[in-house]
Short mmCIF file of C-alpha atoms and ligand atoms in Angstrom, two decimals:
data_model
loop_
_atom_site.label_atom_id
_atom_site.label_comp_id
_atom_site.label_asym_id
_atom_site.label_seq_id
_atom_site.Cartn_x
_atom_site.Cartn_y
_atom_site.Cartn_z
CA MET A 540 0.00 0.00 0.00
CA LYS A 541 0.97 3.62 -0.56
CA ILE A 542 1.15 6.12 2.33
CA LEU A 543 1.27 9.90 1.91
CA ILE A 544 2.65 12.05 4.74
CA LEU A 545 2.01 15.80 4.86
CA GLY A 546 4.80 17.79 6.55
CA SER A 547 8.51 18.53 6.41
CA GLY A 548 9.96 18.22 9.91
CA GLY A 549 11.56 15.70 12.23
CA ARG A 550 8.15 14.39 13.28
CA GLU A 551 7.25 13.57 9.68
CA HIS A 552 10.66 11.97 9.04
CA ALA A 553 10.06 9.73 12.07
CA LEU A 554 6.54 8.90 10.81
CA ALA A 555 7.94 8.06 7.36
CA TRP A 556 10.66 5.87 8.91
CA ALA A 557 8.08 4.05 11.06
CA VAL A 558 5.53 3.42 8.28
CA LYS A 559 8.31 2.23 5.97
CA ARG A 560 9.04 -0.58 8.42
CA SER A 561 5.53 -1.97 7.90
CA PRO A 562 5.58 -5.02 5.60
CA ARG A 563 2.28 -3.78 4.13
CA VAL A 564 3.79 -0.55 2.81
CA THR A 565 5.20 -0.51 -0.70
CA GLU A 566 5.56 3.24 -1.24
CA VAL A 567 5.88 6.35 0.94
CA VAL A 568 5.29 9.83 -0.49
CA CYS A 569 6.22 12.89 1.60
CA ALA A 570 4.86 16.33 0.83
CA PRO A 571 6.88 18.45 0.89
CA GLY A 572 9.35 16.32 2.91
CA ASN A 573 12.99 17.18 3.56
CA GLY A 574 16.51 15.90 2.86
CA GLY A 575 16.17 12.99 5.28
CA MET A 576 12.79 11.90 3.95
CA ALA A 577 14.15 12.13 0.38
CA GLU A 578 16.52 9.25 1.26
CA ILE A 579 13.66 6.88 2.18
CA ALA A 580 10.63 8.22 0.29
CA ARG A 581 9.54 10.15 -2.78
CA CYS A 582 9.17 13.84 -1.94
CA VAL A 583 6.80 16.10 -3.84
CA PRO A 584 6.39 19.84 -3.28
CA VAL A 585 3.23 21.21 -1.69
CA ASN A 586 2.29 24.32 0.27
CA LEU A 587 1.01 23.25 3.71
CA LYS A 588 -1.09 26.45 3.90
CA ASP A 589 -2.93 25.65 0.66
CA VAL A 590 -5.78 23.19 1.28
CA ALA A 591 -6.78 23.01 -2.39
CA ALA A 592 -3.20 22.14 -3.42
CA MET A 593 -2.96 19.41 -0.77
CA VAL A 594 -6.32 17.97 -1.81
CA ALA A 595 -5.24 17.96 -5.48
CA LEU A 596 -2.03 16.16 -4.57
CA VAL A 597 -3.82 13.45 -2.57
CA GLU A 598 -6.36 12.98 -5.36
CA ALA A 599 -3.55 12.62 -7.90
CA GLU A 600 -1.52 10.20 -5.75
CA GLN A 601 -4.49 8.14 -4.41
CA PRO A 602 -2.66 6.83 -1.32
CA ALA A 603 -4.31 4.14 0.82
CA LEU A 604 -3.81 6.46 3.81
CA THR A 605 -2.78 10.10 4.27
CA ILE A 606 -1.14 11.10 7.56
CA VAL A 607 -1.24 14.80 8.48
CA GLY A 608 1.79 15.82 10.59
CA PRO A 609 1.55 19.54 11.49
CA GLU A 610 -1.19 21.56 13.15
CA LEU A 611 -1.67 24.18 10.44
CA PRO A 612 -3.29 21.98 7.74
CA LEU A 613 -5.44 20.35 10.46
CA SER A 614 -6.68 23.74 11.64
CA LEU A 615 -7.43 24.66 8.01
CA GLY A 616 -9.68 21.62 7.68
CA ILE A 617 -7.58 19.37 5.42
CA VAL A 618 -9.08 16.26 7.04
CA ASP A 619 -12.68 17.45 6.42
CA GLU A 620 -11.85 18.17 2.77
CA LEU A 621 -10.17 14.80 2.20
CA GLN A 622 -12.93 12.85 3.98
CA ARG A 623 -15.54 14.60 1.84
CA ARG A 624 -13.76 13.20 -1.22
CA GLY A 625 -13.65 9.68 0.18
CA GLN A 626 -9.94 9.71 1.05
CA ARG A 627 -8.70 7.81 4.12
CA VAL A 628 -6.85 10.24 6.36
CA PHE A 629 -5.37 10.12 9.86
CA GLY A 630 -5.92 13.28 11.91
CA PRO A 631 -8.73 15.30 13.48
CA THR A 632 -11.24 17.42 11.59
CA ARG A 633 -11.10 21.20 11.85
CA ALA A 634 -13.54 21.04 14.78
CA GLY A 635 -11.40 18.43 16.53
CA ALA A 636 -8.23 20.42 15.92
CA MET A 637 -9.80 23.36 17.79
CA LEU A 638 -8.58 21.73 20.99
CA GLU A 639 -5.20 23.05 19.81
CA SER A 640 -6.03 25.92 17.47
CA SER A 641 -8.12 27.87 20.02
CA LYS A 642 -6.92 27.97 23.61
CA GLY A 643 -10.16 29.71 24.57
CA PHE A 644 -12.17 26.83 23.11
CA ALA A 645 -9.94 24.31 24.91
CA LYS A 646 -10.28 26.04 28.29
CA ARG A 647 -14.07 26.30 28.04
CA PHE A 648 -14.25 22.68 26.90
CA LEU A 649 -12.14 21.58 29.89
CA GLN A 650 -14.41 23.50 32.23
CA ARG A 651 -17.61 22.13 30.63
CA HIS A 652 -16.34 18.58 31.09
CA LYS A 653 -14.83 19.10 34.56
CA ILE A 654 -11.31 18.16 33.43
CA PRO A 655 -8.59 19.60 35.71
CA THR A 656 -6.89 22.74 34.38
CA ALA A 657 -5.64 26.10 35.71
CA ASN A 658 -8.23 28.78 36.58
CA TYR A 659 -8.65 31.18 33.69
CA ALA A 660 -10.56 34.02 32.10
CA VAL A 661 -11.11 34.57 28.37
CA CYS A 662 -11.24 38.28 27.37
CA THR A 663 -12.02 39.96 24.07
CA THR A 664 -11.89 43.67 25.02
CA VAL A 665 -9.79 46.03 27.14
CA ALA A 666 -12.77 46.50 29.48
CA GLU A 667 -12.97 42.72 30.01
CA ILE A 668 -9.24 42.56 30.64
CA GLU A 669 -9.47 45.24 33.32
CA ARG A 670 -12.39 43.51 34.98
CA ALA A 671 -10.85 40.00 34.91
CA ILE A 672 -7.36 40.86 36.14
CA ASP A 673 -8.33 41.29 39.81
CA LEU A 674 -9.08 37.56 40.06
CA PHE A 675 -5.43 36.68 39.34
CA HIS A 676 -2.34 36.89 41.52
CA PRO A 677 1.14 37.23 39.98
CA PRO A 678 2.81 35.51 38.31
CA ILE A 679 0.00 35.61 35.75
CA VAL A 680 0.08 33.61 32.53
CA VAL A 681 -1.20 35.49 29.47
CA LYS A 682 -1.99 33.45 26.36
CA ALA A 683 -2.95 34.34 22.81
CA ASP A 684 -5.90 32.25 21.60
CA GLY A 685 -4.52 30.98 18.28
CA LEU A 686 -1.57 28.97 16.91
CA HIS A 687 1.72 30.78 17.52
CA ALA A 688 4.35 27.99 17.55
CA GLY A 689 5.03 28.43 21.28
CA LYS A 690 5.32 32.25 21.12
CA GLY A 691 1.80 32.98 22.35
CA VAL A 692 2.37 32.28 26.07
CA ILE A 693 3.81 35.07 28.25
CA ILE A 694 4.35 34.85 32.01
CA CYS A 695 3.98 38.26 33.71
CA ASP A 696 5.20 39.13 37.20
CA SER A 697 2.64 41.88 37.93
CA ARG A 698 -1.00 42.69 37.15
CA HIS A 699 0.18 45.80 35.38
CA ALA A 700 2.48 43.81 33.07
CA ALA A 701 -0.29 41.25 32.44
CA ILE A 702 -2.75 43.99 31.40
CA GLU A 703 -0.18 45.54 29.11
CA THR A 704 0.72 42.19 27.52
CA ALA A 705 -2.94 41.29 27.03
CA GLU A 706 -3.66 44.65 25.38
CA GLU A 707 -0.62 44.26 23.12
CA LEU A 708 -1.89 40.83 22.05
CA LEU A 709 -5.35 42.22 21.24
CA SER A 710 -3.94 45.17 19.28
CA GLY A 711 -1.44 43.01 17.36
CA ARG A 712 1.61 44.92 18.65
CA LEU A 713 3.10 41.80 20.27
CA LEU A 714 2.73 39.05 17.65
CA GLY A 715 2.12 41.09 14.51
CA GLU A 716 -1.47 39.87 14.13
CA LYS A 717 -4.45 41.01 16.20
CA GLU A 718 -5.78 38.38 18.59
CA SER A 719 -9.55 38.27 18.99
CA HIS A 720 -9.31 36.50 22.37
CA ILE A 721 -6.69 36.43 25.13
CA ILE A 722 -6.61 34.13 28.13
CA PHE A 723 -5.42 34.91 31.65
CA GLU A 724 -4.38 31.84 33.55
CA GLU A 725 -3.31 30.98 37.05
CA PHE A 726 0.41 30.08 37.17
CA LEU A 727 0.96 26.39 37.90
CA THR A 728 4.10 24.77 39.29
CA GLY A 729 5.39 21.20 39.06
CA ASP A 730 6.96 18.81 36.55
CA GLU A 731 5.68 19.04 33.00
CA ILE A 732 4.92 15.86 31.08
CA SER A 733 3.64 15.15 27.59
CA PHE A 734 0.97 12.44 27.61
CA LEU A 735 0.09 11.46 24.05
CA CYS A 736 -2.84 9.19 23.28
CA LEU A 737 -4.32 7.82 20.11
CA SER A 738 -8.07 8.16 19.67
CA ASP A 739 -10.51 6.63 17.21
CA GLY A 740 -13.26 9.00 18.32
CA LYS A 741 -14.46 6.70 21.13
CA ASN A 742 -11.51 4.77 22.52
CA VAL A 743 -8.19 6.01 23.83
CA LEU A 744 -4.81 4.26 23.76
CA PRO A 745 -1.81 5.90 25.47
CA LEU A 746 1.64 6.11 23.89
CA VAL A 747 4.76 5.98 26.08
CA PRO A 748 5.24 9.30 27.92
CA ALA A 749 7.85 11.90 26.95
CA GLN A 750 9.37 15.03 28.37
CA ASP A 751 10.78 17.76 26.17
CA HIS A 752 13.26 20.59 26.66
CA LYS A 753 11.87 23.78 25.14
CA ARG A 754 14.60 26.31 26.00
CA ILE A 755 17.64 26.88 23.80
CA GLY A 756 20.18 26.89 26.65
CA GLU A 757 21.53 24.29 29.02
CA GLY A 758 19.86 24.21 32.42
CA ASP A 759 16.59 25.09 30.57
CA ALA A 760 17.64 28.74 30.21
CA GLY A 761 17.14 31.28 27.44
CA PRO A 762 14.41 31.73 24.82
CA ASN A 763 11.81 29.12 23.90
CA THR A 764 12.32 26.99 20.79
CA GLY A 765 10.32 24.34 18.95
CA GLY A 766 12.10 21.81 21.23
CA MET A 767 15.81 21.06 21.70
CA GLY A 768 15.46 17.50 22.88
CA VAL A 769 13.21 14.95 24.50
CA TYR A 770 13.40 11.70 26.40
CA SER A 771 11.05 8.86 27.18
CA THR A 772 11.34 6.25 29.93
CA ASP A 773 9.06 3.68 31.51
CA GLN A 774 9.68 5.29 34.92
CA MET A 775 8.24 8.70 33.98
CA LEU A 776 4.69 7.59 34.73
CA GLU A 777 3.63 4.93 37.23
CA PRO A 778 0.94 2.58 35.83
CA ALA A 779 -1.54 3.93 38.43
CA MET A 780 -0.89 7.50 37.26
CA THR A 781 -1.32 6.49 33.60
CA GLU A 782 -4.66 4.97 34.58
CA TRP A 783 -5.65 8.18 36.39
CA LEU A 784 -4.69 10.36 33.40
CA LEU A 785 -6.73 8.15 31.10
CA ARG A 786 -9.78 8.13 33.36
CA HIS A 787 -9.78 11.84 34.31
CA ILE A 788 -8.21 13.60 31.34
CA ALA A 789 -7.90 11.69 28.05
CA GLU A 790 -11.13 9.64 28.14
CA PRO A 791 -13.39 12.53 29.27
CA THR A 792 -11.86 14.68 26.51
CA VAL A 793 -12.60 12.15 23.80
CA ARG A 794 -16.05 11.43 25.25
CA GLY A 795 -16.78 15.17 25.50
CA MET A 796 -15.80 15.80 21.89
CA ALA A 797 -18.04 12.93 20.74
CA GLU A 798 -20.97 14.20 22.87
CA GLU A 799 -20.59 17.64 21.32
CA GLY A 800 -20.90 16.15 17.84
CA THR A 801 -17.23 16.60 16.91
CA PRO A 802 -15.55 13.23 17.53
CA PHE A 803 -11.78 13.47 17.84
CA VAL A 804 -9.76 11.02 15.72
CA GLY A 805 -5.99 11.32 15.81
CA VAL A 806 -3.34 12.03 18.41
CA LEU A 807 -4.57 13.78 21.52
CA TYR A 808 -1.44 15.34 22.99
CA CYS A 809 -2.06 16.39 26.60
CA GLY A 810 0.53 18.86 27.89
CA LEU A 811 0.28 18.37 31.66
CA MET A 812 1.63 20.03 34.78
CA MET A 813 2.00 17.62 37.71
CA THR A 814 1.00 20.19 40.35
CA PRO A 815 0.93 19.58 44.12
CA ARG A 816 -2.89 19.30 43.85
CA GLY A 817 -2.66 16.76 41.02
CA PRO A 818 -2.15 16.72 37.23
CA GLU A 819 -3.71 19.61 35.29
CA VAL A 820 -3.96 20.28 31.56
CA LEU A 821 -1.71 23.12 30.33
CA GLU A 822 -2.61 22.67 26.70
CA PHE A 823 -3.79 20.21 24.11
CA ASN A 824 -2.17 19.53 20.79
CA ALA A 825 -4.18 17.74 18.14
CA ARG A 826 -1.25 15.89 16.52
CA PHE A 827 2.01 14.08 17.18
CA GLY A 828 4.53 16.28 19.03
CA ASP A 829 7.85 17.32 17.57
CA PRO A 830 10.41 16.13 18.79
CA GLU A 831 8.40 13.79 21.11
CA THR A 832 7.40 11.62 18.15
CA GLN A 833 11.02 10.89 17.25
CA ALA A 834 11.71 9.45 20.74
CA ILE A 835 8.31 7.72 21.01
CA LEU A 836 8.30 6.00 17.61
CA LEU A 837 11.83 4.69 18.13
CA ARG A 838 10.36 2.62 20.99
CA LEU A 839 7.29 1.40 19.08
CA GLU A 840 7.45 -2.27 18.09
CA SER A 841 3.91 -2.54 16.70
CA ASP A 842 3.16 -1.79 13.05
CA LEU A 843 2.36 1.94 12.99
CA VAL A 844 0.17 1.59 9.89
CA ASP A 845 -2.07 -1.00 11.60
CA VAL A 846 -2.41 1.32 14.59
CA LEU A 847 -3.24 4.46 12.61
CA GLU A 848 -5.74 2.51 10.50
CA ALA A 849 -7.42 1.27 13.70
CA CYS A 850 -7.94 4.94 14.64
CA VAL A 851 -9.45 5.76 11.25
CA ASP A 852 -11.64 2.61 11.31
CA GLY A 853 -12.82 3.05 14.92
CA THR A 854 -11.32 -0.28 16.07
CA LEU A 855 -8.76 0.97 18.58
CA ALA A 856 -10.45 -1.01 21.39
CA GLU A 857 -9.12 -4.20 19.78
CA THR A 858 -5.58 -2.83 19.40
CA ASN A 859 -2.61 -3.30 21.72
CA LEU A 860 0.68 -1.48 21.39
CA ARG A 861 4.04 -3.19 21.90
CA TRP A 862 6.98 -1.06 23.04
CA SER A 863 10.65 -1.78 23.59
CA ALA A 864 11.30 -1.69 27.32
CA GLY A 865 13.68 0.96 28.59
CA ALA A 866 14.21 4.43 27.22
CA SER A 867 14.89 6.67 24.26
CA ALA A 868 16.19 10.18 23.78
CA CYS A 869 16.34 12.69 20.95
CA VAL A 870 18.95 15.47 20.91
CA VAL A 871 18.27 18.29 18.45
CA ALA A 872 21.10 19.91 16.48
CA SER A 873 20.27 23.49 15.50
CA SER A 874 21.77 26.19 13.30
CA ALA A 875 23.91 28.95 14.87
CA GLY A 876 21.60 31.83 15.77
CA TYR A 877 18.41 29.77 16.25
CA PRO A 878 15.76 30.62 17.56
CA GLY A 879 16.78 33.97 16.04
CA SER A 880 17.94 34.28 12.43
CA TYR A 881 20.28 31.67 10.95
CA LYS A 882 21.91 30.59 7.67
CA THR A 883 20.78 27.60 5.62
CA GLY A 884 22.35 25.63 2.78
CA LEU A 885 25.41 24.50 4.79
CA PRO A 886 26.75 20.99 4.02
CA ILE A 887 26.17 18.33 6.70
CA THR A 888 28.69 15.50 7.04
CA GLY A 889 28.99 12.38 9.20
CA LEU A 890 25.33 11.26 8.98
CA ALA A 891 26.13 7.70 7.88
CA ASP A 892 28.75 7.30 10.64
CA ALA A 893 26.26 8.60 13.21
CA GLU A 894 23.64 6.03 12.16
CA ARG A 895 26.16 3.21 12.58
CA VAL A 896 26.03 3.76 16.37
CA PRO A 897 23.76 0.95 17.64
CA GLY A 898 20.17 1.98 18.37
CA VAL A 899 20.54 5.37 16.65
CA GLN A 900 18.34 7.00 14.01
CA VAL A 901 18.95 10.51 12.74
CA PHE A 902 15.68 12.26 11.89
CA HIS A 903 15.98 15.42 9.80
CA ALA A 904 14.04 18.46 11.02
CA GLY A 905 15.25 21.03 8.49
CA SER A 906 17.42 19.80 5.63
CA SER A 907 17.49 19.51 1.86
CA ARG A 908 19.12 17.04 -0.51
CA THR A 909 20.86 18.18 -3.69
CA ALA A 910 20.63 16.34 -7.02
CA GLU A 911 24.08 14.91 -6.21
CA GLY A 912 22.80 13.51 -2.91
CA GLU A 913 24.51 16.05 -0.67
CA ILE A 914 22.56 16.96 2.50
CA LEU A 915 22.39 20.67 3.40
CA THR A 916 20.98 22.49 6.43
CA GLY A 917 17.51 23.88 5.76
CA GLY A 918 16.07 25.19 9.01
CA GLY A 919 16.63 26.40 12.55
CA ARG A 920 16.29 22.93 13.95
CA VAL A 921 18.28 20.73 11.57
CA LEU A 922 18.52 17.18 12.96
CA GLY A 923 17.10 15.07 15.79
CA VAL A 924 19.67 12.45 16.75
CA THR A 925 17.55 9.79 18.40
CA ALA A 926 18.59 6.65 20.27
CA ALA A 927 16.87 3.82 22.11
CA ALA A 928 18.52 1.68 24.80
CA PRO A 929 17.65 -0.32 27.93
CA THR A 930 18.34 2.72 30.15
CA LEU A 931 18.13 6.48 29.69
CA GLU A 932 21.86 6.83 30.48
CA GLU A 933 22.69 4.46 27.59
CA ALA A 934 20.20 6.08 25.21
CA LEU A 935 21.72 9.51 25.88
CA ALA A 936 25.28 8.17 25.59
CA ARG A 937 24.41 6.68 22.20
CA ALA A 938 22.72 9.85 20.97
CA TYR A 939 25.69 12.01 22.01
CA GLU A 940 28.23 9.54 20.56
CA ALA A 941 26.37 9.76 17.24
CA MET A 942 26.05 13.55 17.47
CA GLU A 943 29.82 13.93 17.78
CA LYS A 944 30.23 12.34 14.34
CA ILE A 945 28.01 14.97 12.67
CA HIS A 946 29.32 18.32 11.47
CA PHE A 947 27.98 21.47 9.88
CA ASP A 948 29.13 25.03 10.25
CA GLY A 949 27.76 26.48 13.50
CA ILE A 950 26.18 23.24 14.79
CA TYR A 951 24.69 23.69 18.28
CA TYR A 952 23.08 21.20 20.62
CA ARG A 953 22.34 21.00 24.31
CA ARG A 954 24.54 18.60 26.23
CA ASP A 955 22.12 18.21 29.14
CA ILE A 956 19.06 16.54 27.59
CA GLY A 957 17.44 14.32 30.23
CA HIS A 958 19.29 16.00 33.11
CA ARG A 959 16.19 16.23 35.30
CA ALA A 960 15.44 12.53 34.95
CA LEU A 961 19.07 11.55 35.53
CA LYS A 962 19.12 13.60 38.74
CA LYS A 963 16.09 11.70 40.03
P1 AMP B 1395 1.18 26.07 26.22
O1 AMP B 1395 1.47 26.38 24.78
O2 AMP B 1395 -0.14 26.51 26.71
O3 AMP B 1395 1.54 24.66 26.63
O4 AMP B 1395 2.29 26.88 27.01
C1 AMP B 1395 3.68 26.74 26.72
C2 AMP B 1395 4.46 26.60 28.00
O5 AMP B 1395 4.16 27.68 28.89
C3 AMP B 1395 4.12 25.34 28.78
O6 AMP B 1395 4.83 24.24 28.33
C4 AMP B 1395 4.49 25.76 30.19
O7 AMP B 1395 5.89 25.62 30.39
C5 AMP B 1395 4.15 27.22 30.22
N1 AMP B 1395 2.80 27.41 30.77
C6 AMP B 1395 1.63 27.44 30.10
N2 AMP B 1395 0.58 27.60 30.92
C7 AMP B 1395 1.09 27.67 32.16
C8 AMP B 1395 0.51 27.84 33.46
N3 AMP B 1395 -0.80 27.99 33.64
N4 AMP B 1395 1.35 27.85 34.52
C9 AMP B 1395 2.69 27.73 34.36
N5 AMP B 1395 3.28 27.58 33.16
C10 AMP B 1395 2.51 27.55 32.07
#
């Protein structure tokens, strides 16, 4: 069977690598793909903001299954459009994706369904902002409603700063575009954890947990990025806690979406804070995380295509997932200057040597491949060097051993991925 994957990052490279391992798959097409995906699949150009172009591509290719990687095409309704034309597609509809694309929708949904989350207020005007602010004590979290690739969350240390930030979000001064809604939120403390589940619209199946490192600098310092590394271990969540998260967060979310007439099919990514009063939802994503997926899929022993088809077909209740015991880690190599401006088009060497380290896969986040087969840098985050091993220490040692074999001008990576887990 033929599989088509929409996207061009490390997550999509990991998805392509995982579906390629399925004995049922004869061809993988990536749109637009990247230099790493070009080595294992056919890449065809497409604009991920252009629903009509994506639909035309899928109709021309006629894959047995389309997998949508990033949030933008989901929020634009690519799944609705493909379903309407009888195409099989993995991912939520536009209404399902609102759990991610509108934080205001997500907060109200959580409240309606009594799912634990921080106290909040949604405001649309300056008058509402001024009325709501008295209910919050600093630090106050101010969030833009829409998709902003991690830039829409600002933590303010006074009411005055929170009002100013909220007004700047509404007026468009802060993010360039006007926000119709802003959210004030109570500041939560604790360990963060990413709890990803598959859903077929009725049933929920958890993936192994993961923990990412968002900041550019070691010790989790400096500006936010798309993610500089991630790790996954069996010890991160006790079985009783997994059960609790399913019963009180993931299952009520999927049930609530179905009751509201917008069943959620796809990956429900619950960003959680393990607060002293219990786990609370910080955010939902409506798709596989990046770079969480790289570390998670390296541990998956089941056939990913069977699993994703079970979601599309509504048969997840009959599905079990097999995982390699132990741990995995993904260390991201970025371009000098990232998350600010950076150069692209720089030659990358040592990739084959890196992949000879046992248990290692290098997933490309931003790269291109020339006609001669040379791999060049093509983004801020360039590579995710990912390793699986029986322990986290070994997985990290393998990832770093492989990373040392890779070179491009200005390569940067954090040397402390997993430090919090190792300390414990
Ligand atoms: P979000 O996109 O909503 O997950 O927010 C991005 C990051 O901001 C999270 O991963 C947290 O580190 C932080 N954050 C968001 N909401 C809160 C909150 N209510 N309290 C503390 N930190 C938060």
